[in-house]
Each structure stands twice: as structure tokens, then as C-alpha cells.
Amino acid sequence: MADLQALAIRFSAESDASRLEELQRGSWIPTVTPAGPYEPRSFFHHHRPDEVLVAVNGALPIGYIVVRRASQMASHAHVASIDGLGVAAASRRQGVAGALLRAAERVTAERGFTRLTLRVLSCNVAALALYARHGFETEGVLRGEFQLPVGPGGGIASVDDILLAKRVV
């Protein structure tokens, strides 16, 4: 259980890698993760420590959010993207993800970004509700973008990919 008053949010460090891998593996659900089965790899294989904010309760990381520049194009330099969010199962629905989102917004504004985007699958109802509560709005829908095992009896179904965004200041 997360104690939000004891919760601290900081940038990640290389020493967090194994715990972040654990958190990522625990939040990897085939029906809401289009990449397929979880493939173990170093958490920092695709992320730099300065792109990852970690929610820590005591000394234990219980959640993370990946926020990075959306692309390297100069005309796109004002846009940051959330490329991952995970919270330990025992700490979910206790405000940890919201605290991470608020921290991500603060960091993106401090770094000079004015826009924050993310993509989420239409079947990830809990995530859609979380992002809506934090002011993200739907700006685009890629209909049938993924084929995932979310149909009746585990059958394959078409799932939309939804682009959400908000202005940060």
C-alpha cells in the first residue's frame, strides 16, 4: 500500500534498473500492450535515466513514468511524450500514477516543452480514465491499429490506438 505523504519522486538511476524491470514486467499485460509477450531486457536499453521519473516509498521504487522528447526534429522540439507508465500492483489505485503524471508535467514544463502527448489503447479503460482526470484530451484515433487477444474467449479483436495530449505550462 502506498503512503502518498511518504511518496517521493525523483529521476531514476542506473542502480534502479532491476527494480524498474520488475515493475515493467508486472505491468506488461498482453491485452493492453501491443508489443506482444514481455521480452526481458535492461530497462535502460531504450530509456535514459534522465527520461525516467521514479515514485519511491521509503527506499523502494513503486512506480515509474518515462517522459522524453517526442522526436529529434527541430520543428517538434516543443513536444514531450510519455512512453511508459507502471505502478506496482500493491500500489495501484492509490494516487501513485497521478503523482507521476503531475511530476512529468512539471518536468516537461521546466525543460521548456509546451505540449505533452501519449498513446493508449482503447481497451485500456483504466488508463483512459486516469489520463482524462489529468486533463489529457483525445486528439486522434487510429482505428483498428492493433490486433490483440481481447475478444470473447481470448479471440483476436481490432483495437484502436488513441493519441492523447495536453498543453503544459
Short mmCIF file of C-alpha atoms in Angstrom, two decimals:
data_model
loop_
_atom_site.label_atom_id
_atom_site.label_comp_id
_atom_site.label_asym_id
_atom_site.label_seq_id
_atom_site.Cartn_x
_atom_site.Cartn_y
_atom_site.Cartn_z
CA MET A 1 0.00 0.00 0.00
CA ALA A 2 1.33 3.43 -0.92
CA ASP A 3 1.50 6.25 1.59
CA LEU A 4 1.27 9.34 -0.61
CA GLN A 5 2.65 11.55 2.15
CA ALA A 6 5.80 9.39 2.24
CA LEU A 7 6.00 9.24 -1.56
CA ALA A 8 8.98 10.91 -3.19
CA ILE A 9 9.50 11.32 -6.92
CA ARG A 10 13.00 11.56 -8.35
CA PHE A 11 14.87 10.87 -11.55
CA SER A 12 15.95 7.28 -11.94
CA ALA A 13 19.49 6.00 -11.58
CA GLU A 14 21.27 3.05 -13.17
CA SER A 15 21.01 1.31 -9.79
CA ASP A 16 17.18 1.27 -10.22
CA ALA A 17 17.38 -0.89 -13.35
CA SER A 18 16.43 -4.27 -11.85
CA ARG A 19 13.51 -2.85 -9.84
CA LEU A 20 12.26 -0.89 -12.87
CA GLU A 21 12.45 -4.07 -14.98
CA GLU A 22 10.38 -5.80 -12.29
CA LEU A 23 7.78 -3.02 -12.34
CA GLN A 24 7.68 -3.03 -16.13
CA ARG A 25 7.24 -6.82 -16.26
CA GLY A 26 4.44 -6.57 -13.65
CA SER A 27 2.53 -4.02 -15.67
CA TRP A 28 3.01 -5.76 -19.03
CA ILE A 29 -0.46 -7.06 -19.86
CA PRO A 30 -0.88 -8.58 -23.36
CA THR A 31 -4.37 -7.12 -23.77
CA VAL A 32 -3.18 -3.53 -23.24
CA THR A 33 0.40 -3.79 -24.52
CA PRO A 34 0.62 -4.02 -28.32
CA ALA A 35 4.27 -5.14 -28.32
CA GLY A 36 3.32 -8.77 -27.59
CA PRO A 37 4.81 -11.02 -24.92
CA TYR A 38 7.21 -9.47 -22.45
CA GLU A 39 10.83 -9.79 -23.53
CA PRO A 40 13.30 -9.36 -20.66
CA ARG A 41 15.93 -6.70 -21.32
CA SER A 42 17.72 -3.99 -19.44
CA PHE A 43 15.25 -1.23 -18.54
CA PHE A 44 17.77 1.32 -19.73
CA HIS A 45 18.14 -0.38 -23.12
CA HIS A 46 15.52 2.03 -24.51
CA HIS A 47 15.39 4.69 -21.77
CA ARG A 48 17.95 7.05 -20.29
CA PRO A 49 17.86 7.64 -16.52
CA ASP A 50 17.10 11.34 -17.07
CA GLU A 51 13.95 10.37 -19.02
CA VAL A 52 12.52 8.28 -16.18
CA LEU A 53 10.86 9.58 -13.04
CA VAL A 54 10.54 7.09 -10.20
CA ALA A 55 7.99 7.12 -7.38
CA VAL A 56 9.71 5.91 -4.22
CA ASN A 57 8.02 4.90 -0.98
CA GLY A 58 10.84 4.69 1.56
CA ALA A 59 13.72 3.30 -0.45
CA LEU A 60 11.62 1.10 -2.75
CA PRO A 61 10.62 2.30 -6.23
CA ILE A 62 6.90 1.56 -6.62
CA GLY A 63 6.25 3.27 -9.94
CA TYR A 64 7.83 5.00 -12.92
CA ILE A 65 6.97 7.20 -15.86
CA VAL A 66 9.08 7.66 -19.00
CA VAL A 67 8.98 11.17 -20.46
CA ARG A 68 11.14 12.16 -23.38
CA ARG A 69 11.32 14.46 -26.33
CA ALA A 70 8.79 13.20 -28.87
CA SER A 71 11.22 13.41 -31.81
CA GLN A 72 14.55 14.94 -32.76
CA MET A 73 13.07 17.31 -35.36
CA ALA A 74 13.64 20.98 -34.55
CA SER A 75 10.04 21.79 -35.52
CA HIS A 76 8.87 19.24 -32.92
CA ALA A 77 11.18 20.33 -30.09
CA HIS A 78 8.28 21.72 -28.03
CA VAL A 79 6.62 18.28 -27.67
CA ALA A 80 7.38 15.69 -24.99
CA SER A 81 5.91 12.19 -24.98
CA ILE A 82 5.01 9.78 -22.20
CA ASP A 83 6.44 6.48 -23.38
CA GLY A 84 5.71 4.29 -20.38
CA LEU A 85 3.99 4.28 -17.01
CA GLY A 86 3.95 1.47 -14.49
CA VAL A 87 2.97 1.07 -10.85
CA ALA A 88 3.50 -1.93 -8.57
CA ALA A 89 0.31 -3.99 -8.25
CA ALA A 90 0.07 -3.38 -4.48
CA SER A 91 0.25 0.41 -5.02
CA ARG A 92 -2.27 0.79 -7.84
CA ARG A 93 -5.39 2.96 -7.44
CA GLN A 94 -3.78 4.90 -4.61
CA GLY A 95 -2.68 8.03 -6.45
CA VAL A 96 0.84 6.97 -7.45
CA ALA A 97 0.18 7.22 -11.21
CA GLY A 98 -1.41 10.64 -10.70
CA ALA A 99 1.60 11.84 -8.72
CA LEU A 100 3.88 10.60 -11.50
CA LEU A 101 1.80 12.39 -14.14
CA ARG A 102 1.93 15.66 -12.19
CA ALA A 103 5.71 15.29 -11.81
CA ALA A 104 6.06 14.56 -15.54
CA GLU A 105 4.11 17.71 -16.37
CA ARG A 106 6.28 19.78 -14.04
CA VAL A 107 9.50 18.37 -15.54
CA THR A 108 8.35 18.87 -19.12
CA ALA A 109 7.44 22.50 -18.38
CA GLU A 110 10.78 23.07 -16.63
CA ARG A 111 12.55 21.67 -19.70
CA GLY A 112 10.72 24.11 -21.97
CA PHE A 113 8.18 21.75 -23.54
CA THR A 114 4.70 23.17 -24.06
CA ARG A 115 2.91 20.01 -25.16
CA LEU A 116 2.74 16.51 -23.67
CA THR A 117 1.41 13.56 -25.67
CA LEU A 118 0.90 9.84 -25.24
CA ARG A 119 -0.75 6.91 -26.94
CA VAL A 120 -3.02 4.41 -25.22
CA LEU A 121 -5.12 1.51 -26.44
CA SER A 122 -8.89 1.94 -26.48
CA CYS A 123 -9.31 -1.26 -24.42
CA ASN A 124 -7.21 0.20 -21.58
CA VAL A 125 -10.20 1.81 -19.89
CA ALA A 126 -8.44 2.44 -16.56
CA ALA A 127 -5.59 4.32 -18.27
CA LEU A 128 -8.01 6.37 -20.38
CA ALA A 129 -9.89 7.41 -17.24
CA LEU A 130 -6.63 8.31 -15.46
CA TYR A 131 -5.43 10.48 -18.32
CA ALA A 132 -8.83 12.19 -18.66
CA ARG A 133 -8.78 13.04 -14.94
CA HIS A 134 -5.42 14.72 -15.53
CA GLY A 135 -6.63 16.86 -18.41
CA PHE A 136 -5.48 14.85 -21.42
CA GLU A 137 -7.78 15.08 -24.41
CA THR A 138 -8.21 12.78 -27.39
CA GLU A 139 -6.64 14.30 -30.48
CA GLY A 140 -6.63 11.31 -32.76
CA VAL A 141 -7.77 7.73 -33.15
CA LEU A 142 -6.03 5.12 -35.28
CA ARG A 143 -8.94 2.75 -35.82
CA GLY A 144 -8.14 -0.97 -35.72
CA GLU A 145 -4.42 -0.21 -35.37
CA PHE A 146 -3.69 -3.40 -33.40
CA GLN A 147 -4.99 -6.96 -33.34
CA LEU A 148 -4.92 -8.17 -29.73
CA PRO A 149 -6.27 -11.10 -27.69
CA VAL A 150 -9.14 -9.13 -26.15
CA GLY A 151 -12.09 -10.71 -27.93
CA PRO A 152 -14.60 -13.13 -26.40
CA GLY A 153 -12.88 -16.29 -25.18
CA GLY A 154 -9.46 -14.80 -25.86
CA GLY A 155 -10.18 -14.27 -29.54
CA ILE A 156 -8.31 -11.64 -31.51
CA ALA A 157 -10.01 -8.26 -31.84
CA SER A 158 -9.17 -4.97 -33.52
CA VAL A 159 -8.16 -2.31 -31.01
CA ASP A 160 -7.88 1.42 -31.62
CA ASP A 161 -4.76 3.37 -30.69
CA ILE A 162 -5.68 6.71 -29.17
CA LEU A 163 -3.49 9.81 -29.21
CA LEU A 164 -3.97 11.98 -26.12
CA ALA A 165 -2.38 15.35 -25.46
CA LYS A 166 -2.40 18.35 -23.19
CA ARG A 167 -0.76 21.72 -23.02
CA VAL A 168 1.80 22.16 -20.24
CA VAL A 169 2.87 25.49 -18.78
#
